Amino acid sequence: LAAREALAEAGLKFRDVDGLFTNYMGEEGSVQLGEYLGIQPRYAESSDMGGASFEFFVHHAIAAIATGRCDVALIGYASRQRTRRNRKRAAAALDGSLAAQFETPYGIHFPIGHYALSAARYMHQYGARPEHLAEIACAARQWAALNPKAFVRDPLTIDDVMASPLLCDPLRKLDCCLVTDGGGAIVIARADRASDAAKKPVRILGAGESHVQWHVAQCPDLTVTPGVASGRAAFGMAGVTPQDVDVFEPYDNFTHAVLLYLEDLGFCGKGEAPDFIAGGRLLPGGGLPSMTSGGGLSYCHPGALGILLLIEAVRQLRGEAGTRQVPEASIAVAHGTGGLAFSTASTVVLARD
């Protein structure tokens, strides 16, 4: 359904698709997806970069289109992890790897334990407090209240976040993303194909990607993500700066992660994010509207959030976001991350055409 709707918006049919991208976090790869949709692509990819896979796919799709490997790329994903109750557990995810030597013996839980280590280090090193993390959760919830499709829309206060159960110090229940079903699809095409779109197309100005390590024991710095490299590449290709961005869609799997992304992408300096978000900067009407769908914290997190970040960015640039619409939004950034303790990152800069 999502693929059919995305192609209809683009004024295209399944027979027009010759590039196909998905990842196995949705339990199917490009071969299975192509079989299901009746697509035999000239170019396909099922690389698993975690939740950031879809921003990676945008980068790879524009390269494939630019070199003539495909003309119309369909990027899709769907997951029923909440219905099936099949979210991977620690032992299943980590057995047979380096973690068996350096992580599993200490009982670290996948993935919250890895991110909790990052949060604890960031708070120790830069003086961030639990209240700063709670501000991120509250910002996401304020946006979710404006989104009729958000999984949770009830009012949320900093006190509510602070009173939620401590799951893995310093992360509380409301510092953590949802576990939901969900999915989506996007279409990327050559400019001449986009001219016939049923809805106004959005231009990809820039994209960048990077990865550093898989295991948290190999992480060189728990307070720095590969977003430093992916953001630099994406903004450099786009020819814009973070100060030009009207809408920011970060991968908010955990509250402290958003603080790191703001710093690593250059919206503020290292250690400055807690002060940067003060005064409602990320909220509706703020200087940098972020998580405008409600994000993974309050809208939807179907195992891999990256495709939903791109979809929300497009809706904002088209002016289709309803009551949560950011006025005069012309440049948006979708920033995906994945893996254990920020293993992968990819950044996409989009513009109203």
mmCIF file of C-alpha atoms in Angstrom:
data_model
loop_
_atom_site.group_PDB
_atom_site.id
_atom_site.type_symbol
_atom_site.label_atom_id
_atom_site.label_comp_id
_atom_site.label_asym_id
_atom_site.label_seq_id
_atom_site.Cartn_x
_atom_site.Cartn_y
_atom_site.Cartn_z
ATOM 1 C CA LEU A 1 0.000 0.000 0.000
ATOM 2 C CA ALA A 2 2.765 2.473 0.922
ATOM 3 C CA ALA A 3 4.659 1.708 -2.300
ATOM 4 C CA ARG A 4 1.502 2.126 -4.385
ATOM 5 C CA GLU A 5 0.704 5.477 -2.762
ATOM 6 C CA ALA A 6 4.273 6.744 -3.126
ATOM 7 C CA LEU A 7 4.343 5.846 -6.824
ATOM 8 C CA ALA A 8 0.932 7.463 -7.362
ATOM 9 C CA GLU A 9 2.243 10.695 -5.838
ATOM 10 C CA ALA A 10 5.183 10.499 -8.250
ATOM 11 C CA GLY A 11 2.897 9.875 -11.253
ATOM 12 C CA LEU A 12 4.546 6.487 -11.806
ATOM 13 C CA LYS A 13 3.645 2.776 -11.871
ATOM 14 C CA PHE A 14 5.334 -0.339 -10.544
ATOM 15 C CA ARG A 15 6.501 -1.075 -14.091
ATOM 16 C CA ASP A 16 8.524 2.178 -14.036
ATOM 17 C CA VAL A 17 10.651 1.075 -11.071
ATOM 18 C CA ASP A 18 14.084 -0.266 -11.991
ATOM 19 C CA GLY A 19 15.876 0.351 -8.673
ATOM 20 C CA LEU A 20 14.775 -1.342 -5.443
ATOM 21 C CA PHE A 21 16.059 -0.784 -1.913
ATOM 22 C CA THR A 22 15.054 -2.245 1.452
ATOM 23 C CA ASN A 23 16.730 -3.877 4.442
ATOM 24 C CA TYR A 24 16.289 -7.055 6.403
ATOM 25 C CA MET A 25 15.153 -5.373 9.606
ATOM 26 C CA GLY A 26 11.704 -5.663 8.019
ATOM 27 C CA GLU A 27 12.341 -9.417 7.616
ATOM 28 C CA GLU A 28 12.519 -9.262 3.811
ATOM 29 C CA GLY A 29 15.256 -8.186 1.412
ATOM 30 C CA SER A 30 15.045 -6.656 -2.051
ATOM 31 C CA VAL A 31 14.557 -10.079 -3.707
ATOM 32 C CA GLN A 32 11.511 -10.897 -1.600
ATOM 33 C CA LEU A 33 10.147 -7.353 -1.914
ATOM 34 C CA GLY A 34 10.646 -7.400 -5.681
ATOM 35 C CA GLU A 35 8.826 -10.706 -5.933
ATOM 36 C CA TYR A 36 5.927 -9.390 -3.856
ATOM 37 C CA LEU A 37 5.602 -6.153 -5.860
ATOM 38 C CA GLY A 38 6.303 -7.730 -9.246
ATOM 39 C CA ILE A 39 9.479 -5.694 -9.810
ATOM 40 C CA GLN A 40 12.614 -7.022 -11.531
ATOM 41 C CA PRO A 41 15.125 -4.235 -10.889
ATOM 42 C CA ARG A 42 18.269 -3.326 -12.787
ATOM 43 C CA TYR A 43 19.770 -2.135 -9.491
ATOM 44 C CA ALA A 44 19.003 -3.415 -5.993
ATOM 45 C CA GLU A 45 20.343 -3.209 -2.458
ATOM 46 C CA SER A 46 19.497 -4.755 0.903
ATOM 47 C CA SER A 47 22.423 -3.491 2.986
ATOM 48 C CA ASP A 48 21.659 -3.424 6.705
ATOM 49 C CA MET A 49 22.904 -0.196 8.254
ATOM 50 C CA GLY A 50 20.314 -0.422 11.002
ATOM 51 C CA GLY A 51 17.769 2.338 11.299
ATOM 52 C CA ALA A 52 19.926 4.621 9.138
ATOM 53 C CA SER A 53 19.674 2.285 6.129
ATOM 54 C CA PHE A 54 17.148 4.439 4.323
ATOM 55 C CA GLU A 55 19.214 7.597 4.380
ATOM 56 C CA PHE A 56 22.083 5.446 3.104
ATOM 57 C CA PHE A 57 19.758 4.209 0.346
ATOM 58 C CA VAL A 58 18.939 7.779 -0.688
ATOM 59 C CA HIS A 59 22.658 8.439 -1.062
ATOM 60 C CA HIS A 60 23.168 5.237 -3.049
ATOM 61 C CA ALA A 61 20.059 5.774 -5.178
ATOM 62 C CA ILE A 62 21.108 9.239 -6.336
ATOM 63 C CA ALA A 63 24.532 7.844 -7.230
ATOM 64 C CA ALA A 64 22.907 4.991 -9.174
ATOM 65 C CA ILE A 65 20.606 7.394 -11.019
ATOM 66 C CA ALA A 66 23.454 9.788 -11.785
ATOM 67 C CA THR A 67 25.503 6.964 -13.324
ATOM 68 C CA GLY A 68 22.613 5.493 -15.324
ATOM 69 C CA ARG A 69 22.260 2.315 -13.285
ATOM 70 C CA CYS A 70 18.571 3.045 -12.716
ATOM 71 C CA ASP A 71 16.012 5.769 -13.463
ATOM 72 C CA VAL A 72 13.354 5.271 -10.786
ATOM 73 C CA ALA A 73 14.279 3.973 -7.336
ATOM 74 C CA LEU A 74 11.747 2.687 -4.806
ATOM 75 C CA ILE A 75 12.882 2.560 -1.172
ATOM 76 C CA GLY A 76 10.531 0.609 1.084
ATOM 77 C CA TYR A 77 10.247 -0.902 4.536
ATOM 78 C CA ALA A 78 7.608 -2.507 6.739
ATOM 79 C CA SER A 79 7.709 -4.217 10.130
ATOM 80 C CA ARG A 80 5.198 -5.901 12.433
ATOM 81 C CA GLN A 81 7.560 -6.211 15.359
ATOM 82 C CA ARG A 82 4.994 -5.067 17.911
ATOM 83 C CA THR A 83 2.299 -7.436 16.663
ATOM 84 C CA ARG A 84 4.730 -10.330 16.439
ATOM 85 C CA ARG A 85 6.522 -9.374 19.642
ATOM 86 C CA ASN A 86 9.787 -10.380 18.014
ATOM 87 C CA ARG A 87 12.211 -7.624 18.896
ATOM 88 C CA LYS A 88 15.656 -9.195 19.102
ATOM 89 C CA ARG A 89 16.948 -9.963 22.559
ATOM 90 C CA ALA A 90 20.476 -9.489 23.816
ATOM 91 C CA ALA A 91 21.703 -13.050 23.539
ATOM 92 C CA ALA A 92 20.290 -13.597 20.057
ATOM 93 C CA ALA A 93 21.719 -10.330 18.793
ATOM 94 C CA LEU A 94 25.203 -10.652 20.240
ATOM 95 C CA ASP A 95 26.137 -14.350 20.336
ATOM 96 C CA GLY A 96 28.969 -15.423 18.076
ATOM 97 C CA SER A 97 30.625 -12.025 17.826
ATOM 98 C CA LEU A 98 33.264 -9.993 19.616
ATOM 99 C CA ALA A 99 30.554 -9.149 22.125
ATOM 100 C CA ALA A 100 30.744 -12.708 23.395
ATOM 101 C CA GLN A 101 34.198 -11.824 24.738
ATOM 102 C CA PHE A 102 33.919 -8.194 25.753
ATOM 103 C CA GLU A 103 30.243 -7.349 26.310
ATOM 104 C CA THR A 104 27.911 -10.311 26.846
ATOM 105 C CA PRO A 105 29.705 -11.596 29.997
ATOM 106 C CA TYR A 106 28.827 -8.320 31.721
ATOM 107 C CA GLY A 107 25.114 -8.637 31.001
ATOM 108 C CA ILE A 108 24.763 -5.605 28.748
ATOM 109 C CA HIS A 109 21.321 -5.537 27.188
ATOM 110 C CA PHE A 110 20.757 -4.908 23.493
ATOM 111 C CA PRO A 111 20.307 -2.098 22.584
ATOM 112 C CA ILE A 112 19.479 0.002 25.645
ATOM 113 C CA GLY A 113 22.634 -0.927 27.559
ATOM 114 C CA HIS A 114 24.871 0.378 24.796
ATOM 115 C CA TYR A 115 23.027 3.671 24.519
ATOM 116 C CA ALA A 116 22.912 4.023 28.307
ATOM 117 C CA LEU A 117 26.719 3.898 28.349
ATOM 118 C CA SER A 118 26.784 6.730 25.825
ATOM 119 C CA ALA A 119 24.241 8.765 27.787
ATOM 120 C CA ALA A 120 26.133 8.298 31.055
ATOM 121 C CA ARG A 121 29.425 9.334 29.485
ATOM 122 C CA TYR A 122 27.884 12.399 27.816
ATOM 123 C CA MET A 123 26.244 13.526 31.069
ATOM 124 C CA HIS A 124 29.475 13.027 33.018
ATOM 125 C CA GLN A 125 31.660 14.773 30.456
ATOM 126 C CA TYR A 126 29.458 17.762 29.653
ATOM 127 C CA GLY A 127 27.312 18.177 32.745
ATOM 128 C CA ALA A 128 23.983 17.377 31.110
ATOM 129 C CA ARG A 129 21.225 16.513 33.560
ATOM 130 C CA PRO A 130 18.303 14.084 33.316
ATOM 131 C CA GLU A 131 16.029 17.096 32.895
ATOM 132 C CA HIS A 132 17.796 17.940 29.627
ATOM 133 C CA LEU A 133 17.048 14.476 28.288
ATOM 134 C CA ALA A 134 13.448 14.811 29.458
ATOM 135 C CA GLU A 135 13.100 18.019 27.413
ATOM 136 C CA ILE A 136 13.668 15.978 24.250
ATOM 137 C CA ALA A 137 10.892 13.538 25.154
ATOM 138 C CA CYS A 138 8.528 16.410 25.913
ATOM 139 C CA ALA A 139 9.344 18.139 22.625
ATOM 140 C CA ALA A 140 8.568 14.974 20.678
ATOM 141 C CA ARG A 141 5.290 14.582 22.559
ATOM 142 C CA GLN A 142 4.196 18.150 21.813
ATOM 143 C CA TRP A 143 4.624 17.436 18.114
ATOM 144 C CA ALA A 144 2.852 14.074 18.448
ATOM 145 C CA ALA A 145 -0.135 15.847 19.970
ATOM 146 C CA LEU A 146 -0.540 17.564 16.579
ATOM 147 C CA ASN A 147 -0.273 14.306 14.626
ATOM 148 C CA PRO A 148 -3.487 12.236 14.548
ATOM 149 C CA LYS A 149 -1.482 9.134 13.564
ATOM 150 C CA ALA A 150 0.929 9.319 16.512
ATOM 151 C CA PHE A 151 0.997 6.228 18.735
ATOM 152 C CA VAL A 152 0.899 8.297 21.936
ATOM 153 C CA ARG A 153 -0.507 11.840 22.132
ATOM 154 C CA ASP A 154 -1.207 12.389 25.841
ATOM 155 C CA PRO A 155 0.384 15.481 27.447
ATOM 156 C CA LEU A 156 3.846 14.874 28.880
ATOM 157 C CA THR A 157 5.877 16.911 31.368
ATOM 158 C CA ILE A 158 9.469 16.767 32.499
ATOM 159 C CA ASP A 159 8.235 15.514 35.860
ATOM 160 C CA ASP A 160 6.393 12.682 34.071
ATOM 161 C CA VAL A 161 9.578 11.629 32.303
ATOM 162 C CA MET A 162 11.581 11.812 35.516
ATOM 163 C CA ALA A 163 8.975 9.680 37.308
ATOM 164 C CA SER A 164 8.987 6.928 34.691
ATOM 165 C CA PRO A 165 10.815 3.701 35.619
ATOM 166 C CA LEU A 166 14.597 3.660 35.397
ATOM 167 C CA LEU A 167 15.389 0.964 32.825
ATOM 168 C CA CYS A 168 19.141 1.273 32.395
ATOM 169 C CA ASP A 169 20.842 4.090 34.262
ATOM 170 C CA PRO A 170 20.559 6.917 33.263
ATOM 171 C CA LEU A 171 17.798 6.093 30.736
ATOM 172 C CA ARG A 172 14.204 5.925 31.908
ATOM 173 C CA LYS A 173 11.248 4.383 30.128
ATOM 174 C CA LEU A 174 10.207 7.686 28.572
ATOM 175 C CA ASP A 175 13.778 8.329 27.378
ATOM 176 C CA CYS A 176 13.361 5.323 25.062
ATOM 177 C CA CYS A 177 11.633 4.964 21.717
ATOM 178 C CA LEU A 178 8.409 3.098 21.109
ATOM 179 C CA VAL A 179 8.097 -0.460 19.788
ATOM 180 C CA THR A 180 5.461 -0.333 17.038
ATOM 181 C CA ASP A 181 4.389 -1.738 13.708
ATOM 182 C CA GLY A 182 4.865 0.552 10.732
ATOM 183 C CA GLY A 183 6.643 1.285 7.512
ATOM 184 C CA GLY A 184 6.706 3.467 4.450
ATOM 185 C CA ALA A 185 7.997 4.015 0.930
ATOM 186 C CA ILE A 186 9.651 6.795 -1.016
ATOM 187 C CA VAL A 187 10.414 7.255 -4.715
ATOM 188 C CA ILE A 188 13.561 8.857 -6.137
ATOM 189 C CA ALA A 189 13.711 9.627 -9.841
ATOM 190 C CA ARG A 190 15.585 11.628 -12.464
ATOM 191 C CA ALA A 191 14.466 15.234 -12.716
ATOM 192 C CA ASP A 192 12.768 14.665 -16.081
ATOM 193 C CA ARG A 193 10.686 11.806 -14.626
ATOM 194 C CA ALA A 194 9.793 13.913 -11.588
ATOM 195 C CA SER A 195 8.302 16.620 -13.793
ATOM 196 C CA ASP A 196 5.171 14.493 -14.283
ATOM 197 C CA ALA A 197 4.633 13.905 -10.554
ATOM 198 C CA ALA A 198 1.097 14.225 -9.225
ATOM 199 C CA LYS A 199 2.452 16.086 -6.204
ATOM 200 C CA LYS A 200 5.188 18.672 -6.053
ATOM 201 C CA PRO A 201 8.565 16.915 -5.999
ATOM 202 C CA VAL A 202 11.203 17.597 -3.368
ATOM 203 C CA ARG A 203 14.828 18.031 -4.398
ATOM 204 C CA ILE A 204 17.699 16.117 -2.801
ATOM 205 C CA LEU A 205 20.416 18.708 -2.239
ATOM 206 C CA GLY A 206 22.961 16.543 -0.485
ATOM 207 C CA ALA A 207 23.641 13.259 1.269
ATOM 208 C CA GLY A 208 26.461 11.750 3.281
ATOM 209 C CA GLU A 209 27.196 8.556 5.168
ATOM 210 C CA SER A 210 29.700 6.997 7.539
ATOM 211 C CA HIS A 211 30.177 4.211 10.058
ATOM 212 C CA VAL A 212 32.738 3.685 12.793
ATOM 213 C CA GLN A 213 32.313 0.488 14.823
ATOM 214 C CA TRP A 214 29.722 -2.164 15.592
ATOM 215 C CA HIS A 215 30.591 -3.170 19.146
ATOM 216 C CA VAL A 216 30.432 -0.609 21.908
ATOM 217 C CA ALA A 217 33.732 -1.946 23.273
ATOM 218 C CA GLN A 218 35.379 -0.669 20.076
ATOM 219 C CA CYS A 219 33.769 2.797 20.174
ATOM 220 C CA PRO A 220 36.525 5.447 20.175
ATOM 221 C CA ASP A 221 34.348 8.118 21.841
ATOM 222 C CA LEU A 222 30.904 7.482 23.329
ATOM 223 C CA THR A 223 29.978 11.156 22.940
ATOM 224 C CA VAL A 224 30.725 11.461 19.215
ATOM 225 C CA THR A 225 28.798 9.770 16.398
ATOM 226 C CA PRO A 226 29.645 9.129 12.717
ATOM 227 C CA GLY A 227 27.175 11.929 12.051
ATOM 228 C CA VAL A 228 30.168 14.293 12.193
ATOM 229 C CA ALA A 229 31.357 12.817 8.887
ATOM 230 C CA SER A 230 27.954 12.207 7.275
ATOM 231 C CA GLY A 231 26.733 15.692 8.167
ATOM 232 C CA ARG A 232 29.860 17.358 6.844
ATOM 233 C CA ALA A 233 29.494 15.488 3.535
ATOM 234 C CA ALA A 234 25.764 16.161 3.197
ATOM 235 C CA PHE A 235 25.963 19.880 3.952
ATOM 236 C CA GLY A 236 29.021 20.194 1.735
ATOM 237 C CA MET A 237 27.222 18.604 -1.214
ATOM 238 C CA ALA A 238 24.117 20.688 -0.586
ATOM 239 C CA GLY A 239 26.017 23.957 -0.321
ATOM 240 C CA VAL A 240 24.096 24.989 2.793
ATOM 241 C CA THR A 241 24.851 25.186 6.515
ATOM 242 C CA PRO A 242 22.968 23.969 9.584
ATOM 243 C CA GLN A 243 21.826 27.561 10.130
ATOM 244 C CA ASP A 244 19.869 27.353 6.861
ATOM 245 C CA VAL A 245 17.769 24.395 8.050
ATOM 246 C CA ASP A 246 14.061 24.987 8.718
ATOM 247 C CA VAL A 247 13.096 21.477 9.861
ATOM 248 C CA PHE A 248 15.244 18.817 11.535
ATOM 249 C CA GLU A 249 14.191 15.160 11.658
ATOM 250 C CA PRO A 250 16.694 13.336 13.912
ATOM 251 C CA TYR A 251 16.662 9.635 14.726
ATOM 252 C CA ASP A 252 15.287 9.944 18.245
ATOM 253 C CA ASN A 253 15.614 6.364 19.450
ATOM 254 C CA PHE A 254 16.819 7.698 22.821
ATOM 255 C CA THR A 255 16.520 11.213 24.172
ATOM 256 C CA HIS A 256 20.221 11.928 24.667
ATOM 257 C CA ALA A 257 20.882 10.883 21.063
ATOM 258 C CA VAL A 258 19.227 14.062 19.791
ATOM 259 C CA LEU A 259 21.657 16.151 21.841
ATOM 260 C CA LEU A 260 24.591 14.379 20.199
ATOM 261 C CA TYR A 261 23.156 14.845 16.693
ATOM 262 C CA LEU A 262 22.653 18.569 17.202
ATOM 263 C CA GLU A 263 26.309 18.893 18.127
ATOM 264 C CA ASP A 264 27.785 16.506 15.579
ATOM 265 C CA LEU A 265 25.899 18.037 12.651
ATOM 266 C CA GLY A 266 27.018 21.525 13.641
ATOM 267 C CA PHE A 267 23.832 23.115 14.949
ATOM 268 C CA CYS A 268 25.814 23.934 18.091
ATOM 269 C CA GLY A 269 29.212 23.211 19.638
ATOM 270 C CA LYS A 270 30.209 20.078 21.527
ATOM 271 C CA GLY A 271 28.596 19.986 24.954
ATOM 272 C CA GLU A 272 26.324 22.945 24.098
ATOM 273 C CA ALA A 273 23.152 21.051 23.127
ATOM 274 C CA PRO A 274 21.511 21.157 26.593
ATOM 275 C CA ASP A 275 21.648 24.962 26.503
ATOM 276 C CA PHE A 276 20.849 25.056 22.773
ATOM 277 C CA ILE A 277 17.457 23.372 23.236
ATOM 278 C CA ALA A 278 16.457 25.668 26.120
ATOM 279 C CA GLY A 279 13.543 28.008 25.586
ATOM 280 C CA GLY A 280 11.630 25.619 23.347
ATOM 281 C CA ARG A 281 13.928 25.744 20.310
ATOM 282 C CA LEU A 282 12.790 22.298 19.103
ATOM 283 C CA LEU A 283 9.084 22.861 19.820
ATOM 284 C CA PRO A 284 6.288 24.068 17.528
ATOM 285 C CA GLY A 285 7.103 27.711 16.893
ATOM 286 C CA GLY A 286 10.729 27.256 17.967
ATOM 287 C CA GLY A 287 13.859 28.228 16.095
ATOM 288 C CA LEU A 288 14.652 24.669 14.961
ATOM 289 C CA PRO A 289 11.440 22.580 14.757
ATOM 290 C CA SER A 290 12.524 18.977 15.267
ATOM 291 C CA MET A 291 10.840 15.555 15.472
ATOM 292 C CA THR A 292 7.804 17.174 13.879
ATOM 293 C CA SER A 293 5.862 13.914 13.496
ATOM 294 C CA GLY A 294 6.437 13.019 17.152
ATOM 295 C CA GLY A 295 9.471 10.959 16.192
ATOM 296 C CA GLY A 296 10.414 7.542 17.444
ATOM 297 C CA LEU A 297 9.676 8.646 20.981
ATOM 298 C CA SER A 298 5.976 9.359 20.465
ATOM 299 C CA TYR A 299 4.890 8.791 16.844
ATOM 300 C CA CYS A 300 6.188 5.459 15.552
ATOM 301 C CA HIS A 301 9.294 3.292 15.800
ATOM 302 C CA PRO A 302 8.922 0.083 13.750
ATOM 303 C CA GLY A 303 12.456 -1.166 14.429
ATOM 304 C CA ALA A 304 13.974 1.119 11.798
ATOM 305 C CA LEU A 305 12.873 4.758 11.918
ATOM 306 C CA GLY A 306 14.943 6.225 9.098
ATOM 307 C CA ILE A 307 12.344 5.985 6.332
ATOM 308 C CA LEU A 308 9.739 7.788 8.445
ATOM 309 C CA LEU A 309 12.155 10.696 8.962
ATOM 310 C CA LEU A 310 12.417 11.139 5.196
ATOM 311 C CA ILE A 311 8.653 10.932 4.713
ATOM 312 C CA GLU A 312 7.989 13.553 7.386
ATOM 313 C CA ALA A 313 10.643 15.860 5.923
ATOM 314 C CA VAL A 314 8.969 15.603 2.504
ATOM 315 C CA ARG A 315 5.540 16.326 3.984
ATOM 316 C CA GLN A 316 6.861 19.409 5.714
ATOM 317 C CA LEU A 317 8.511 20.719 2.540
ATOM 318 C CA ARG A 318 5.323 20.117 0.553
ATOM 319 C CA GLY A 319 3.223 21.914 3.155
ATOM 320 C CA GLU A 320 1.171 18.778 3.862
ATOM 321 C CA ALA A 321 1.720 18.427 7.623
ATOM 322 C CA GLY A 322 -1.581 19.928 8.741
ATOM 323 C CA THR A 323 -1.615 21.444 12.212
ATOM 324 C CA ARG A 324 2.045 20.558 12.748
ATOM 325 C CA GLN A 325 3.173 22.319 9.574
ATOM 326 C CA VAL A 326 6.291 24.449 9.945
ATOM 327 C CA PRO A 327 5.558 27.761 8.171
ATOM 328 C CA GLU A 328 7.574 28.427 5.004
ATOM 329 C CA ALA A 329 9.709 25.317 5.426
ATOM 330 C CA SER A 330 12.137 25.232 2.504
ATOM 331 C CA ILE A 331 15.108 23.135 3.727
ATOM 332 C CA ALA A 332 14.845 19.980 5.846
ATOM 333 C CA VAL A 333 17.398 17.499 7.160
ATOM 334 C CA ALA A 334 16.699 13.830 7.875
ATOM 335 C CA HIS A 335 19.437 12.237 9.953
ATOM 336 C CA GLY A 336 19.481 8.485 10.480
ATOM 337 C CA THR A 337 21.617 6.418 12.817
ATOM 338 C CA GLY A 338 21.823 2.702 13.518
ATOM 339 C CA GLY A 339 23.660 -0.140 15.188
ATOM 340 C CA LEU A 340 24.978 -0.297 18.734
ATOM 341 C CA ALA A 341 25.934 3.002 20.319
ATOM 342 C CA PHE A 342 25.832 4.988 17.062
ATOM 343 C CA SER A 343 27.578 2.572 14.711
ATOM 344 C CA THR A 344 26.248 4.089 11.468
ATOM 345 C CA ALA A 345 24.983 7.473 10.339
ATOM 346 C CA SER A 346 23.631 9.016 7.173
ATOM 347 C CA THR A 347 22.375 12.555 6.576
ATOM 348 C CA VAL A 348 20.107 13.798 3.794
ATOM 349 C CA VAL A 349 19.433 17.469 2.982
ATOM 350 C CA LEU A 350 16.154 18.103 1.150
ATOM 351 C CA ALA A 351 14.690 21.283 -0.329
ATOM 352 C CA ARG A 352 11.355 22.537 -1.568
ATOM 353 C CA ASP A 353 11.736 22.489 -5.330
#
